[in-house]
Amino acid sequence: MAEKIKILYLDDEMDNLTGFKATLRLDYQVFTAVNIPGAMEHLEKHPDIRVIFCDQRMPVKTGVEFFEGIRSTHPLPMRILITAYTDIEAVIDSINRGNIFRFVKKPWAEAELISAIEEANKFYQANSMLAIKNEELQKAYSELDKFAYSVSHDIRGPLSGILGAINVAREMYDIAEMKEMLFLMEKSLKKLDTYILSMHDYYSLQRGELQICEIDFKKMTDEFRDIYKVFSNSADITFKVNINQREPFRSDTVPLKLILNNLLSNAFKYQNKNNDAKLVELNIEVNKGVATIVVSDTGIGILGNHLGEIFNLFYRASSQESGSGFGLYNVKSALLKLNGQIEVNSVLNKGTTFKVTVPTK
Amino acid sequence: MKDLSFIIIDDTELDHFIARKVITNANKNFNVKSFLNPYQALEHIAHPDYDEGIKIILVFLDIYMPLMNGFEFVEQFEKLDPKIQEKYYIVALTSSVEVSDINLIRSYKSFKARVTKPVTATGLNTLLTKVGKEYNLETGV
């Protein structure tokens, strides 16, 4: 069952508070206060109080004044004024100054209270939803901005390079030089291709639904072993894989592969060129419903002050090799979908270790 | 061709190749230094060891680089000894048409010019004529 809605009632008459609590405590979590400091204490302790009832006639401050006072500090809870008599002046005041959602007349009827709470709760939920959606929208906008900037550089960059090369080629007669340039052109095009593929990953991670199935890590990593064999042979990097899976594991293959692929390709890419014993290690252990994936390398490492930013979209912590700035951001998005966690440890010029934990579904 | 020399700072090898080619096509005696890493370039500039005869060194600086972008580079450059600074003529290289970038480039006093990538013979010529006039140089093109 969902948690009970929290409501607060402020009234200087103890009898009213007792009666109120007795009526509603089965269906709601009721907090009561006999004065304003008491009410504030509840509000501080329980920021998720959704509805506040307050008596209008109190010593020190009126109900409207109390609501007015907390308007900026506690804007979220819905406010309901309880009053024995009303003149139009008080009504106008309470709406304009106190931002009141409803009035309840004293003495109250139980049904009236409940309907007021339920209505207020609907408003509260709609408002909270709006705030969440708004935040999501802000995030989407800011990513869109970054996207537009990155697209104009990361896509236009290689293209303008290729165009420049074609221009230069018109006055080039040396075949060796031409071949050197073709090699560099190919490199630029591959970088562009990687960028576009990662952009697709980005999109499918943001919008796609999960498809859960049985995961056999042994089988999955065999694929990677084949892919990276080429890498490890040509660059003389030892690739060690160690899988320890004795229980079934359920998850989505696509984001899992994406995580592994990104971490492994980084581990192979950012190797220390002067190191004689280059190593990439992949350890996967499945235990008590949690898969722990550790990818470590003997690479160039990441400077401490860049570590906090490597999971940001389009952030690149190295000028070595062709990063797109998508990789680790996509890893993070994939882990968000799988309820997973990632940790990173890195020592400059020694190597980097990523540790990923993913629970089974 | 002792008046001018060149430094290219860019994270893309192909762009180095092209800029170098365009520059040496204009005059094969031009001296061109390449840096893929802006930190190394800054280090090089901070400890000058150029030929006494060189009057001005044109720096082709890519704006969009990881680790240290062109703007961050210029901010570091502006902390150097003014005597060193006045020897260099920084040209912003951009592949983008972002208005925000162009405005930002204008706001730095050290960016003396802006060239859109890819560097072409015509673009270089225009630039060299401008530099030649400003410093009263024999640019040889």
Short mmCIF file of N, CA, C and O in Angstrom, two decimals, chain B residues 38-122:
data_model
loop_
_atom_site.label_atom_id
_atom_site.label_comp_id
_atom_site.label_asym_id
_atom_site.label_seq_id
_atom_site.Cartn_x
_atom_site.Cartn_y
_atom_site.Cartn_z
N PRO B 38 47.65 21.16 -26.90
CA PRO B 38 47.79 22.60 -26.63
C PRO B 38 48.72 22.92 -25.45
O PRO B 38 49.37 23.96 -25.44
N TYR B 39 48.79 22.00 -24.47
CA TYR B 39 49.68 22.25 -23.32
C TYR B 39 51.14 22.31 -23.77
O TYR B 39 51.90 23.17 -23.33
N GLN B 40 51.50 21.38 -24.67
CA GLN B 40 52.87 21.37 -25.18
C GLN B 40 53.15 22.63 -25.98
O GLN B 40 54.24 23.19 -25.91
N ALA B 41 52.14 23.08 -26.73
CA ALA B 41 52.30 24.30 -27.53
C ALA B 41 52.55 25.49 -26.61
O ALA B 41 53.43 26.33 -26.86
N LEU B 42 51.79 25.56 -25.53
CA LEU B 42 51.92 26.66 -24.58
C LEU B 42 53.31 26.66 -23.94
O LEU B 42 53.96 27.69 -23.79
N GLU B 43 53.75 25.46 -23.60
CA GLU B 43 55.09 25.27 -23.03
C GLU B 43 56.15 25.79 -24.01
O GLU B 43 57.07 26.51 -23.63
N HIS B 44 55.96 25.44 -25.27
CA HIS B 44 56.90 25.85 -26.31
C HIS B 44 56.93 27.38 -26.44
O HIS B 44 58.00 27.98 -26.55
N ILE B 45 55.75 27.98 -26.43
CA ILE B 45 55.68 29.44 -26.60
C ILE B 45 56.26 30.16 -25.38
O ILE B 45 56.93 31.18 -25.51
N ALA B 46 56.04 29.57 -24.19
CA ALA B 46 56.54 30.21 -22.97
C ALA B 46 58.07 30.20 -22.90
O ALA B 46 58.67 31.03 -22.22
N HIS B 47 58.68 29.26 -23.59
CA HIS B 47 60.16 29.19 -23.61
C HIS B 47 60.65 29.36 -25.04
O HIS B 47 61.03 28.38 -25.69
N PRO B 48 60.67 30.60 -25.48
CA PRO B 48 60.93 30.83 -26.91
C PRO B 48 62.38 30.48 -27.31
O PRO B 48 63.30 30.74 -26.55
N ASP B 49 62.48 29.87 -28.49
CA ASP B 49 63.83 29.60 -29.00
C ASP B 49 63.83 29.77 -30.53
O ASP B 49 64.39 28.99 -31.25
N TYR B 50 63.13 30.85 -30.96
CA TYR B 50 63.04 31.05 -32.40
C TYR B 50 64.25 31.84 -32.92
O TYR B 50 65.00 32.46 -32.15
N ASP B 51 64.38 31.80 -34.19
CA ASP B 51 65.44 32.51 -34.89
C ASP B 51 65.30 34.02 -34.64
O ASP B 51 64.20 34.55 -34.69
N GLU B 52 66.40 34.69 -34.34
CA GLU B 52 66.38 36.12 -34.05
C GLU B 52 65.69 36.93 -35.15
O GLU B 52 65.02 37.91 -34.88
N GLY B 53 65.86 36.47 -36.36
CA GLY B 53 65.33 37.23 -37.49
C GLY B 53 63.81 37.20 -37.62
O GLY B 53 63.22 38.04 -38.28
N ILE B 54 63.18 36.22 -36.99
CA ILE B 54 61.72 36.08 -37.10
C ILE B 54 61.03 37.28 -36.48
O ILE B 54 61.26 37.60 -35.31
N LYS B 55 60.20 37.96 -37.25
CA LYS B 55 59.53 39.14 -36.71
C LYS B 55 58.20 38.78 -36.07
O LYS B 55 57.82 39.34 -35.06
N ILE B 56 57.51 37.85 -36.68
CA ILE B 56 56.20 37.49 -36.13
C ILE B 56 55.94 35.99 -36.37
O ILE B 56 56.31 35.45 -37.40
N ILE B 57 55.30 35.36 -35.39
CA ILE B 57 54.97 33.94 -35.51
C ILE B 57 53.46 33.81 -35.55
O ILE B 57 52.75 34.22 -34.62
N LEU B 58 52.96 33.28 -36.64
CA LEU B 58 51.52 33.10 -36.79
C LEU B 58 51.11 31.79 -36.11
O LEU B 58 51.66 30.74 -36.39
N VAL B 59 50.14 31.89 -35.21
CA VAL B 59 49.67 30.69 -34.51
C VAL B 59 48.27 30.36 -35.01
O VAL B 59 47.34 31.12 -34.81
N PHE B 60 48.15 29.24 -35.70
CA PHE B 60 46.83 28.76 -36.12
C PHE B 60 46.27 27.91 -35.00
O PHE B 60 46.73 26.80 -34.76
N LEU B 61 45.29 28.46 -34.31
CA LEU B 61 44.78 27.80 -33.10
C LEU B 61 43.35 27.30 -33.31
O LEU B 61 42.43 28.08 -33.53
N ASP B 62 43.21 25.97 -33.23
CA ASP B 62 41.87 25.37 -33.34
C ASP B 62 41.06 25.74 -32.10
O ASP B 62 41.58 25.75 -30.99
N ILE B 63 39.81 26.09 -32.29
CA ILE B 63 38.97 26.51 -31.17
C ILE B 63 38.40 25.31 -30.42
O ILE B 63 38.34 25.28 -29.20
N TYR B 64 38.02 24.29 -31.15
CA TYR B 64 37.32 23.15 -30.55
C TYR B 64 38.27 21.99 -30.31
O TYR B 64 38.53 21.20 -31.22
N MET B 65 38.82 21.94 -29.11
CA MET B 65 39.72 20.84 -28.78
C MET B 65 39.34 20.31 -27.40
O MET B 65 38.85 21.06 -26.57
N PRO B 66 39.59 19.02 -27.15
CA PRO B 66 39.32 18.52 -25.80
C PRO B 66 40.41 19.02 -24.84
O PRO B 66 41.43 19.55 -25.31
N LEU B 67 40.22 18.84 -23.58
CA LEU B 67 41.18 19.23 -22.53
C LEU B 67 41.33 20.72 -22.40
O LEU B 67 41.10 21.30 -21.37
N MET B 68 41.79 21.36 -23.47
CA MET B 68 41.98 22.80 -23.43
C MET B 68 41.52 23.34 -24.77
O MET B 68 42.11 23.03 -25.81
N ASN B 69 40.43 24.11 -24.75
CA ASN B 69 39.98 24.63 -26.03
C ASN B 69 40.72 25.92 -26.37
O ASN B 69 41.53 26.40 -25.58
N GLY B 70 40.45 26.47 -27.53
CA GLY B 70 41.16 27.65 -28.00
C GLY B 70 41.05 28.83 -27.04
O GLY B 70 42.02 29.57 -26.84
N PHE B 71 39.88 28.96 -26.43
CA PHE B 71 39.67 30.10 -25.52
C PHE B 71 40.52 29.95 -24.26
O PHE B 71 41.14 30.91 -23.80
N GLU B 72 40.53 28.73 -23.73
CA GLU B 72 41.34 28.48 -22.54
C GLU B 72 42.82 28.69 -22.85
O GLU B 72 43.58 29.20 -22.03
N PHE B 73 43.20 28.29 -24.06
CA PHE B 73 44.58 28.47 -24.48
C PHE B 73 44.95 29.95 -24.48
O PHE B 73 45.97 30.35 -23.92
N VAL B 74 44.09 30.76 -25.06
CA VAL B 74 44.37 32.20 -25.16
C VAL B 74 44.42 32.84 -23.77
O VAL B 74 45.26 33.70 -23.49
N GLU B 75 43.56 32.35 -22.86
CA GLU B 75 43.58 32.89 -21.50
C GLU B 75 44.93 32.61 -20.83
O GLU B 75 45.47 33.46 -20.12
N GLN B 76 45.48 31.43 -21.08
CA GLN B 76 46.81 31.10 -20.55
C GLN B 76 47.88 31.94 -21.23
O GLN B 76 48.81 32.44 -20.60
N PHE B 77 47.73 32.07 -22.54
CA PHE B 77 48.69 32.83 -23.34
C PHE B 77 48.79 34.27 -22.84
O PHE B 77 49.88 34.84 -22.74
N GLU B 78 47.63 34.84 -22.47
CA GLU B 78 47.61 36.25 -22.05
C GLU B 78 48.28 36.46 -20.69
O GLU B 78 48.49 37.60 -20.28
N LYS B 79 48.60 35.37 -20.01
CA LYS B 79 49.31 35.49 -18.73
C LYS B 79 50.83 35.52 -18.94
O LYS B 79 51.59 35.74 -17.99
N LEU B 80 51.26 35.24 -20.17
CA LEU B 80 52.71 35.20 -20.44
C LEU B 80 53.28 36.62 -20.49
O LEU B 80 52.55 37.60 -20.58
N ASP B 81 54.60 36.69 -20.40
CA ASP B 81 55.32 37.95 -20.52
C ASP B 81 54.87 38.70 -21.78
O ASP B 81 54.90 38.14 -22.88
N PRO B 82 54.46 39.96 -21.63
CA PRO B 82 53.99 40.72 -22.80
C PRO B 82 55.00 40.74 -23.95
O PRO B 82 54.63 40.77 -25.12
N LYS B 83 56.28 40.68 -23.59
CA LYS B 83 57.33 40.67 -24.63
C LYS B 83 57.20 39.42 -25.49
O LYS B 83 57.44 39.45 -26.69
N ILE B 84 56.85 38.30 -24.84
CA ILE B 84 56.65 37.05 -25.59
C ILE B 84 55.38 37.20 -26.43
O ILE B 84 55.37 36.90 -27.62
N GLN B 85 54.32 37.69 -25.78
CA GLN B 85 53.03 37.79 -26.46
C GLN B 85 53.11 38.56 -27.76
O GLN B 85 52.51 38.17 -28.76
N GLU B 86 53.85 39.65 -27.75
CA GLU B 86 53.81 40.51 -28.94
C GLU B 86 54.51 39.88 -30.15
O GLU B 86 54.39 40.37 -31.27
N LYS B 87 55.19 38.78 -29.90
CA LYS B 87 55.87 38.09 -31.00
C LYS B 87 54.88 37.19 -31.76
O LYS B 87 55.16 36.72 -32.85
N TYR B 88 53.73 36.91 -31.13
CA TYR B 88 52.81 35.94 -31.72
C TYR B 88 51.53 36.61 -32.24
O TYR B 88 51.04 37.57 -31.66
N TYR B 89 51.03 36.06 -33.30
CA TYR B 89 49.82 36.57 -33.93
C TYR B 89 48.85 35.40 -34.00
O TYR B 89 49.02 34.47 -34.79
N ILE B 90 47.86 35.42 -33.09
CA ILE B 90 47.01 34.24 -32.97
C ILE B 90 45.80 34.31 -33.90
O ILE B 90 45.06 35.30 -33.91
N VAL B 91 45.65 33.27 -34.70
CA VAL B 91 44.54 33.19 -35.64
C VAL B 91 43.61 32.05 -35.18
O VAL B 91 44.06 30.92 -35.01
N ALA B 92 42.34 32.39 -34.95
CA ALA B 92 41.37 31.37 -34.52
C ALA B 92 40.94 30.54 -35.72
O ALA B 92 40.53 31.07 -36.74
N LEU B 93 41.04 29.22 -35.57
CA LEU B 93 40.57 28.30 -36.62
C LEU B 93 39.24 27.71 -36.18
O LEU B 93 39.15 27.12 -35.11
N THR B 94 38.21 27.88 -36.98
CA THR B 94 36.92 27.28 -36.62
C THR B 94 36.34 26.52 -37.79
O THR B 94 36.48 26.92 -38.95
N SER B 95 35.68 25.41 -37.44
CA SER B 95 34.95 24.70 -38.49
C SER B 95 33.48 25.03 -38.35
O SER B 95 32.66 24.66 -39.16
N SER B 96 33.15 25.73 -37.28
CA SER B 96 31.72 25.98 -37.04
C SER B 96 31.34 27.37 -37.49
O SER B 96 32.15 28.22 -37.76
N VAL B 97 30.03 27.56 -37.57
CA VAL B 97 29.52 28.87 -37.92
C VAL B 97 28.72 29.42 -36.74
O VAL B 97 27.86 30.26 -36.90
N GLU B 98 29.02 28.87 -35.53
CA GLU B 98 28.32 29.28 -34.32
C GLU B 98 28.55 30.76 -34.05
O GLU B 98 29.68 31.20 -33.90
N VAL B 99 27.45 31.50 -33.97
CA VAL B 99 27.57 32.93 -33.70
C VAL B 99 28.19 33.17 -32.32
O VAL B 99 29.01 34.06 -32.15
N SER B 100 27.82 32.30 -31.36
CA SER B 100 28.35 32.48 -30.01
C SER B 100 29.87 32.36 -30.01
O SER B 100 30.57 33.09 -29.32
N ASP B 101 30.40 31.41 -30.79
CA ASP B 101 31.85 31.25 -30.90
C ASP B 101 32.49 32.49 -31.51
O ASP B 101 33.50 32.99 -31.02
N ILE B 102 31.89 32.96 -32.60
CA ILE B 102 32.47 34.10 -33.32
C ILE B 102 32.50 35.33 -32.42
O ILE B 102 33.50 36.04 -32.36
N ASN B 103 31.42 35.55 -31.66
CA ASN B 103 31.39 36.68 -30.73
C ASN B 103 32.42 36.52 -29.63
O ASN B 103 33.07 37.49 -29.24
N LEU B 104 32.56 35.29 -29.16
CA LEU B 104 33.53 35.03 -28.10
C LEU B 104 34.95 35.30 -28.60
O LEU B 104 35.77 35.89 -27.90
N ILE B 105 35.22 34.87 -29.83
CA ILE B 105 36.54 35.09 -30.41
C ILE B 105 36.83 36.59 -30.47
O ILE B 105 37.91 37.04 -30.10
N ARG B 106 35.83 37.35 -30.87
CA ARG B 106 36.01 38.81 -30.97
C ARG B 106 36.34 39.44 -29.63
O ARG B 106 36.99 40.47 -29.56
N SER B 107 35.83 38.81 -28.55
CA SER B 107 35.99 39.44 -27.24
C SER B 107 37.40 39.29 -26.67
O SER B 107 37.73 39.92 -25.67
N TYR B 108 38.24 38.44 -27.27
CA TYR B 108 39.62 38.30 -26.79
C TYR B 108 40.55 39.17 -27.63
O TYR B 108 40.53 39.09 -28.86
N LYS B 109 41.38 39.96 -26.94
CA LYS B 109 42.27 40.85 -27.70
C LYS B 109 43.35 40.06 -28.44
O LYS B 109 43.87 40.50 -29.45
N SER B 110 43.67 38.88 -27.93
CA SER B 110 44.76 38.11 -28.53
C SER B 110 44.38 37.41 -29.84
O SER B 110 45.25 37.01 -30.59
N PHE B 111 43.09 37.25 -30.07
CA PHE B 111 42.70 36.70 -31.37
C PHE B 111 42.75 37.83 -32.39
O PHE B 111 41.92 38.72 -32.40
N LYS B 112 43.76 37.78 -33.24
CA LYS B 112 43.95 38.88 -34.19
C LYS B 112 43.16 38.65 -35.48
O LYS B 112 42.90 39.57 -36.23
N ALA B 113 42.81 37.39 -35.74
CA ALA B 113 42.07 37.09 -36.96
C ALA B 113 41.33 35.76 -36.79
O ALA B 113 41.59 35.02 -35.85
N ARG B 114 40.40 35.49 -37.69
CA ARG B 114 39.67 34.23 -37.65
C ARG B 114 39.65 33.63 -39.05
O ARG B 114 39.41 34.34 -40.02
N VAL B 115 39.96 32.34 -39.13
CA VAL B 115 39.95 31.67 -40.42
C VAL B 115 39.05 30.44 -40.32
O VAL B 115 39.11 29.69 -39.34
N THR B 116 38.17 30.26 -41.29
CA THR B 116 37.29 29.10 -41.29
C THR B 116 38.02 27.91 -41.89
O THR B 116 38.70 28.03 -42.89
N LYS B 117 37.87 26.77 -41.23
CA LYS B 117 38.46 25.55 -41.75
C LYS B 117 37.65 25.05 -42.94
O LYS B 117 36.43 25.20 -42.92
N PRO B 118 38.22 24.40 -43.90
CA PRO B 118 39.65 24.13 -44.04
C PRO B 118 40.43 25.36 -44.51
O PRO B 118 39.87 26.20 -45.21
N VAL B 119 41.68 25.41 -44.11
CA VAL B 119 42.53 26.51 -44.56
C VAL B 119 42.77 26.36 -46.06
O VAL B 119 43.11 25.28 -46.53
N THR B 120 42.53 27.44 -46.80
CA THR B 120 42.74 27.37 -48.26
C THR B 120 43.82 28.37 -48.66
O THR B 120 44.19 29.25 -47.88
N ALA B 121 44.32 28.22 -49.88
CA ALA B 121 45.36 29.11 -50.39
C ALA B 121 44.86 30.56 -50.39
O ALA B 121 45.59 31.47 -49.96
N THR B 122 43.62 30.75 -50.82
CA THR B 122 43.08 32.13 -50.85
C THR B 122 42.98 32.69 -49.44
O THR B 122 43.34 33.85 -49.20
#
